[in-house]
PDB file of C-alpha atoms in Angstrom:
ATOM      1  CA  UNK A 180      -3.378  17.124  26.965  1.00  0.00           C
ATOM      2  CA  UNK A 181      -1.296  15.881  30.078  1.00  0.00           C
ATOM      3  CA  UNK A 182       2.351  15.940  28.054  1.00  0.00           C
ATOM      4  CA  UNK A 183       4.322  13.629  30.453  1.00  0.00           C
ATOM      5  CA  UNK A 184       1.327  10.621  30.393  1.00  0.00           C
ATOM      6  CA  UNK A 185       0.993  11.392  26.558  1.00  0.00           C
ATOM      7  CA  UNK A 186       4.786  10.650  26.272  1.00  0.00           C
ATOM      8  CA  UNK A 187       4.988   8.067  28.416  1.00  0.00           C
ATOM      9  CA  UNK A 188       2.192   5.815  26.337  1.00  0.00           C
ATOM     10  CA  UNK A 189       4.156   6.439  23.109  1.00  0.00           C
ATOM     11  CA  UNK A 190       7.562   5.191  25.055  1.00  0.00           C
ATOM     12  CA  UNK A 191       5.129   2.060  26.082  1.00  0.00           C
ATOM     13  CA  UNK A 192       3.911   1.609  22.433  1.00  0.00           C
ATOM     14  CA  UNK A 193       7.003   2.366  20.769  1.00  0.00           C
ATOM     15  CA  UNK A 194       8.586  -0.405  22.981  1.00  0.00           C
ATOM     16  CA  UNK A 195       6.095  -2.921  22.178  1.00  0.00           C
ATOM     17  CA  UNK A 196       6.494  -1.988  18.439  1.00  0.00           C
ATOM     18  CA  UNK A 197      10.245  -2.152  18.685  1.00  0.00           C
ATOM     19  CA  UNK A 198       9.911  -5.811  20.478  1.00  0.00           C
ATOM     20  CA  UNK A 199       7.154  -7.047  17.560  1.00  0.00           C
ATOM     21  CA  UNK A 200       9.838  -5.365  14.783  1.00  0.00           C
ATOM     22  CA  UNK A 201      12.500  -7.835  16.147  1.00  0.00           C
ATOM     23  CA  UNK A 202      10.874 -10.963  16.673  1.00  0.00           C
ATOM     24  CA  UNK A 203       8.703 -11.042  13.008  1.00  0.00           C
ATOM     25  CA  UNK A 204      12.824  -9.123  11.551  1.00  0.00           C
ATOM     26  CA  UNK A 205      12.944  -7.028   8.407  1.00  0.00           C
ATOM     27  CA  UNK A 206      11.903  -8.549   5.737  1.00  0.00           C
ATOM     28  CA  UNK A 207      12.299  -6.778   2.123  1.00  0.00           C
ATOM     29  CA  UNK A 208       8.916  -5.907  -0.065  1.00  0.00           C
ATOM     30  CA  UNK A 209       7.868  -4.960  -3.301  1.00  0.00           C
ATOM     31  CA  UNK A 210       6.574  -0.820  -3.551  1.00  0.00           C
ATOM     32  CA  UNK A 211       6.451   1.593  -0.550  1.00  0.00           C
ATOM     33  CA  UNK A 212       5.078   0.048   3.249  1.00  0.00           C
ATOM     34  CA  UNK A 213       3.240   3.266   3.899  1.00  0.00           C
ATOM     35  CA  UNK A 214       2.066   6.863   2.335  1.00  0.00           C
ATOM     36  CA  UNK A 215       4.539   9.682   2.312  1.00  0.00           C
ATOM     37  CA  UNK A 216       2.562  11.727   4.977  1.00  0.00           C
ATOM     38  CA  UNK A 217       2.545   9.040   7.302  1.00  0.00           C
ATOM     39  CA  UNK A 218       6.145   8.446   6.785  1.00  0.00           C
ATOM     40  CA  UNK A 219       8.364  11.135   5.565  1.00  0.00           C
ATOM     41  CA  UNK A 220      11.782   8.073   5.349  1.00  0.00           C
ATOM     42  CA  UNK A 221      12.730   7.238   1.564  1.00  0.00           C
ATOM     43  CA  UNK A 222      13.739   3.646   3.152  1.00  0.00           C
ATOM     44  CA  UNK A 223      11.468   0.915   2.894  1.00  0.00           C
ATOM     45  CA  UNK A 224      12.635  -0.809   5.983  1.00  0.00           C
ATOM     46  CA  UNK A 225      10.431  -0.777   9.594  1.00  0.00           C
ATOM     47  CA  UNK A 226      13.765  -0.065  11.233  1.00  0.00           C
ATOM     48  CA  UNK A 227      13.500   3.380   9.670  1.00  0.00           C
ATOM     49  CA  UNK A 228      10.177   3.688  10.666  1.00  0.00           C
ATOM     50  CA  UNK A 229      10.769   2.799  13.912  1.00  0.00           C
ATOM     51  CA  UNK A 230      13.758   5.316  13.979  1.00  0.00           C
ATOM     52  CA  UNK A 231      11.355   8.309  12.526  1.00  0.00           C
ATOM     53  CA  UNK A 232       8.833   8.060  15.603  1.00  0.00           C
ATOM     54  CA  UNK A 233      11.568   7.587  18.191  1.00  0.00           C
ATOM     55  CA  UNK A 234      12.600  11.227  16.695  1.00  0.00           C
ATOM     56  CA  UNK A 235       9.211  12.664  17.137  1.00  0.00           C
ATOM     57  CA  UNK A 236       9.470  11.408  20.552  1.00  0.00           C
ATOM     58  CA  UNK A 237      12.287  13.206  21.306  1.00  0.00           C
ATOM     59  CA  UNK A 238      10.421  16.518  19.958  1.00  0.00           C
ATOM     60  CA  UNK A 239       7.344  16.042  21.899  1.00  0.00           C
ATOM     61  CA  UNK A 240      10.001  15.517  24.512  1.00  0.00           C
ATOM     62  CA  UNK A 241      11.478  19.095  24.079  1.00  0.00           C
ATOM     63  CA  UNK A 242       8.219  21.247  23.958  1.00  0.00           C
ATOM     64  CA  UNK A 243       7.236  23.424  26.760  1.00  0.00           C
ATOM     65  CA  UNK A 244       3.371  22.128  27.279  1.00  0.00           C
ATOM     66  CA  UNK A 245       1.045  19.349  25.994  1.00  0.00           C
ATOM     67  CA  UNK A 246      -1.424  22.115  24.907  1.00  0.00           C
ATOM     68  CA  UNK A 247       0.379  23.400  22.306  1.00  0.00           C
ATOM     69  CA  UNK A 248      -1.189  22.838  18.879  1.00  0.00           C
ATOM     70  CA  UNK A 249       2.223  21.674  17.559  1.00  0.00           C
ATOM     71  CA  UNK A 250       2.507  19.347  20.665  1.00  0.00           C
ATOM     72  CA  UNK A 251      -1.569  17.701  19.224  1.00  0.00           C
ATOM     73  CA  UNK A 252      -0.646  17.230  15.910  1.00  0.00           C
ATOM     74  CA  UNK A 253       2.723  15.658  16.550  1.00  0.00           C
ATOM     75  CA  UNK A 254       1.093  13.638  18.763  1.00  0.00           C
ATOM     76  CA  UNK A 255      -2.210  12.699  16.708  1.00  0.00           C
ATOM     77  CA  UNK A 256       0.723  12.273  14.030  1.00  0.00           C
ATOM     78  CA  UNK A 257       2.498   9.491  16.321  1.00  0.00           C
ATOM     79  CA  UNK A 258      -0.651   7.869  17.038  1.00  0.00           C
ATOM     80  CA  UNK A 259      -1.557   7.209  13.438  1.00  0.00           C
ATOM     81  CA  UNK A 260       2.052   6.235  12.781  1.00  0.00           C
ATOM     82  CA  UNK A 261       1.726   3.569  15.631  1.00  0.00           C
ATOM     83  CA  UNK A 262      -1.642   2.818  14.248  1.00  0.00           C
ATOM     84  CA  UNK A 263      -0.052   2.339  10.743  1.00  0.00           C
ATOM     85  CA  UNK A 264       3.338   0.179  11.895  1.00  0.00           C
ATOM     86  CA  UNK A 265       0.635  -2.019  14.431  1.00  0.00           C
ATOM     87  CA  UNK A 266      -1.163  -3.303  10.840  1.00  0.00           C
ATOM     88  CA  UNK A 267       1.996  -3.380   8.643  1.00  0.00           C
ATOM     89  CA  UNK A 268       3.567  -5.984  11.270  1.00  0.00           C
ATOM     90  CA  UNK A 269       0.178  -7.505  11.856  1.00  0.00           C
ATOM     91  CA  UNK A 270      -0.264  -8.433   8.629  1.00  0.00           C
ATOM     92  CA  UNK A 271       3.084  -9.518   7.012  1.00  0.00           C
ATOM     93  CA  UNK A 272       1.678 -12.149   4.780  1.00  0.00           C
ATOM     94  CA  UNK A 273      -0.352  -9.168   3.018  1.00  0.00           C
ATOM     95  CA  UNK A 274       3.037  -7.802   0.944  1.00  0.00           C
ATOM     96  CA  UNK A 275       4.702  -8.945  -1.702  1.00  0.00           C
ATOM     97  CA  UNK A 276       8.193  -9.915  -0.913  1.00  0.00           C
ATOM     98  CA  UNK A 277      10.824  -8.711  -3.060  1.00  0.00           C
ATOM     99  CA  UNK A 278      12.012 -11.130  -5.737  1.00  0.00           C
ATOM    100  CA  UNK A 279      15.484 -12.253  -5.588  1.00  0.00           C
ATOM    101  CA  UNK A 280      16.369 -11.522  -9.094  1.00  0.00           C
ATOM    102  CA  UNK A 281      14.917  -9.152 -11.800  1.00  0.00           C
ATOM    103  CA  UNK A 282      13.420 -12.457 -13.914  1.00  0.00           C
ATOM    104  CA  UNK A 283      11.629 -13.191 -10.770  1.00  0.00           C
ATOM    105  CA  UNK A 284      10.180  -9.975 -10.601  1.00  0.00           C
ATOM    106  CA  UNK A 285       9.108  -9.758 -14.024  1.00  0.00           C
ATOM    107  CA  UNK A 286       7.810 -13.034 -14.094  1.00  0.00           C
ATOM    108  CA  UNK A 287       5.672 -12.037 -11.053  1.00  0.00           C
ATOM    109  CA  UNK A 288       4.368  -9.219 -12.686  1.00  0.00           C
ATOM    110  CA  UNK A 289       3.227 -11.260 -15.745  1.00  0.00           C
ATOM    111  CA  UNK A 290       1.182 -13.512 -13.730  1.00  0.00           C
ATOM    112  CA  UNK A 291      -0.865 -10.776 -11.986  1.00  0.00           C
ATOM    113  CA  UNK A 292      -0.984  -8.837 -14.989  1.00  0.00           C
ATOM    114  CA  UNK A 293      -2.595 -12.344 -16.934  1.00  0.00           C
ATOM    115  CA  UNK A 294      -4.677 -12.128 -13.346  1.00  0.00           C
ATOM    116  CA  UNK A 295      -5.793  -8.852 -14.093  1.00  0.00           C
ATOM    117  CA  UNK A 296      -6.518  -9.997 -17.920  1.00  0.00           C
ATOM    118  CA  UNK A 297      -8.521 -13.011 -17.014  1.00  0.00           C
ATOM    119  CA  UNK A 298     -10.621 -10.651 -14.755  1.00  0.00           C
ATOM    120  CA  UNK A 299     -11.525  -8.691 -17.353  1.00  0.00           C
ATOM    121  CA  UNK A 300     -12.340 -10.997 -19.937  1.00  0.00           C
ATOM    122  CA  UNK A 301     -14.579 -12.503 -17.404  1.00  0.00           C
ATOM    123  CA  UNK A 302     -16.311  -9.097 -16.842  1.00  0.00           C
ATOM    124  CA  UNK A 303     -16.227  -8.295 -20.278  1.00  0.00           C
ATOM    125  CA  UNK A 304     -18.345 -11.443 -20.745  1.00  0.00           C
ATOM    126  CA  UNK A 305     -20.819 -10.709 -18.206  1.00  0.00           C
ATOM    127  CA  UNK A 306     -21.677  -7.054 -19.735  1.00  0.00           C
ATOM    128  CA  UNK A 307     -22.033  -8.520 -23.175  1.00  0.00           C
ATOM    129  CA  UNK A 308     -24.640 -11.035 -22.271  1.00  0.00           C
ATOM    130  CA  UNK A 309     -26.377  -8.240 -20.126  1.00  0.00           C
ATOM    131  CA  UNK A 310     -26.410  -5.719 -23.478  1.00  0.00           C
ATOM    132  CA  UNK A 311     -28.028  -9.140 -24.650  1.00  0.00           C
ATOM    133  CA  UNK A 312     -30.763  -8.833 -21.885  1.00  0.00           C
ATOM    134  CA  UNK A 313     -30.875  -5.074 -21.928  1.00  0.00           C
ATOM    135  CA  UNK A 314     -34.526  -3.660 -22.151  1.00  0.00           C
ATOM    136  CA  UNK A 315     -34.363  -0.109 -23.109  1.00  0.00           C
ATOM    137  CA  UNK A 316     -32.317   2.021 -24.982  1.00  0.00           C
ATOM    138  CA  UNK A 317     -31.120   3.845 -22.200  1.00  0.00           C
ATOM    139  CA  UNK A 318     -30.020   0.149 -20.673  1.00  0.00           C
ATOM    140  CA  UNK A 319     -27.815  -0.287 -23.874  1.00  0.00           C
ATOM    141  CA  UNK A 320     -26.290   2.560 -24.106  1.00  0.00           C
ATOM    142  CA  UNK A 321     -24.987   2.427 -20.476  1.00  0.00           C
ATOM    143  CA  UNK A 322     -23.935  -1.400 -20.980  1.00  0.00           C
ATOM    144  CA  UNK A 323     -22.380  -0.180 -24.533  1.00  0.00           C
ATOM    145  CA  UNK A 324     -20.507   2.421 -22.582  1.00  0.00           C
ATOM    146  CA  UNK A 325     -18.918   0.017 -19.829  1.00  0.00           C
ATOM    147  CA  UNK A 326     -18.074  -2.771 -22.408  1.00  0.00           C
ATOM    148  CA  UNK A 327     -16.082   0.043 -24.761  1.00  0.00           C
ATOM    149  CA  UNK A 328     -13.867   0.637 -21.032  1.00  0.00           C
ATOM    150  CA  UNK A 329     -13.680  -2.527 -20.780  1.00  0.00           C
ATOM    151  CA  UNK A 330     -11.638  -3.317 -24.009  1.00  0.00           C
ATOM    152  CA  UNK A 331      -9.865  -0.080 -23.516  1.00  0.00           C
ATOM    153  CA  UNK A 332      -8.377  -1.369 -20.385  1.00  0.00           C
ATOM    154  CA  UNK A 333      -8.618  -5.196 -21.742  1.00  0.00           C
ATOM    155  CA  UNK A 334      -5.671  -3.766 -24.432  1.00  0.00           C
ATOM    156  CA  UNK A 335      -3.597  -1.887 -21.729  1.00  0.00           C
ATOM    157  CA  UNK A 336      -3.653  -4.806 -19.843  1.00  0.00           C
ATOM    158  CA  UNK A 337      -2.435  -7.114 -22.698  1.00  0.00           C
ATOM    159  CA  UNK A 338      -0.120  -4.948 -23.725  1.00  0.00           C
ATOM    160  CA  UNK A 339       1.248  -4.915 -20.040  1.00  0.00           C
ATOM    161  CA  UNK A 340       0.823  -8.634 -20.041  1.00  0.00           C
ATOM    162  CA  UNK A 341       3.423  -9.027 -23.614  1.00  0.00           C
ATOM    163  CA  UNK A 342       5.965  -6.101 -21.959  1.00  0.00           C
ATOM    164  CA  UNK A 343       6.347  -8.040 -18.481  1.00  0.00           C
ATOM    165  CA  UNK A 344       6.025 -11.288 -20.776  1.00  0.00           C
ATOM    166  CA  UNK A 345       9.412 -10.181 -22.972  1.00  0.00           C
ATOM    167  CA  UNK A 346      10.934  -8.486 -19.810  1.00  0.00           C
ATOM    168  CA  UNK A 347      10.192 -12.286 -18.251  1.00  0.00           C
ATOM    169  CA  UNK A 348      12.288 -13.501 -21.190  1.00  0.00           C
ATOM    170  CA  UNK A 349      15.288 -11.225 -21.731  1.00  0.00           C
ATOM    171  CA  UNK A 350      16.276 -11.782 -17.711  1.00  0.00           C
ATOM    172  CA  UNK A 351      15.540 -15.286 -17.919  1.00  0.00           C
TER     173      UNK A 351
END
């Protein structure tokens, strides 16, 4: 691996991330913007992304060789980091930005919890009229099976669905 054209494309691409981070600006979300093995930062900010690869850089920078095994995974690291920050400002619409207030949050999280519910009731539905259709045994045992799950997670839900609900309520 040729380490001075290796380091010269991430100082391109870092660059032309750096340039898309500024003109789409920092925008707050709701949960993490990337694993922790892609990104080893606590923050949840594309600044400090930006700022974790620009220190890689600098220790690709300050190895001896590009054939180094270090020197490949640092830099198979980078690439999947540029990879990773490409998509994330590619798609901002995709996230969930953070609420301004804690009522707004739980009220967000009761309507995709009552999503989530409606979802299931709906599949719910469908196995029950298949155990209705069911053949065999064997057929309604496996239906039986999947409909049981499905109220199991039908009550987590709802009881998800009356916390965020009350949550909703007490910061309103």
């Amino acid at each position: 691996m040729n380490k001075q054209k290796t380091i010269q494309q991430f100082e391109y691409i870092l660059a032309c991330l750096e340039s898309q981070c500024q003109r789409t600006g920092e925008r707050p979300v709701l949960g993490r913007r990337f694993d922790n093995r892609l990104f080893n930062n606590e923050e949840n900010t594309l600044a400090a992304c930006l700022a974790e690869m620009r220190q890689h850089l600098v220790k690709l920078q300050q190895m001896k060789d590009g054939h180094q095994p270090a020197f490949r995974w640092l830099a198979e690291k980078m690439a999947d980091q540029c990879q990773g920050l490409s998509r994330e400002l590619s798609t901002p619409q995709a996230r969930t930005p953070l609420p301004q207030t804690e009522g707004h949050y739980w009220q967000q999280q009761y309507q995709q919890n009552s999503g989530y519910e409606r979802r299931l009731l709906e599949k719910l539905a469908h196995q029950e009229q298949l155990l209705g259709q069911a053949e065999t045994l064997q057929q309604q045992q496996a239906i039986a099976r999947e409909i049981t799950t499905l109220e199991q997670r039908l009550a987590r839900c709802r009881a998800e669905v009356n916390r965020c609900h009350w949550q909703a309520a007490l910061y309103s």
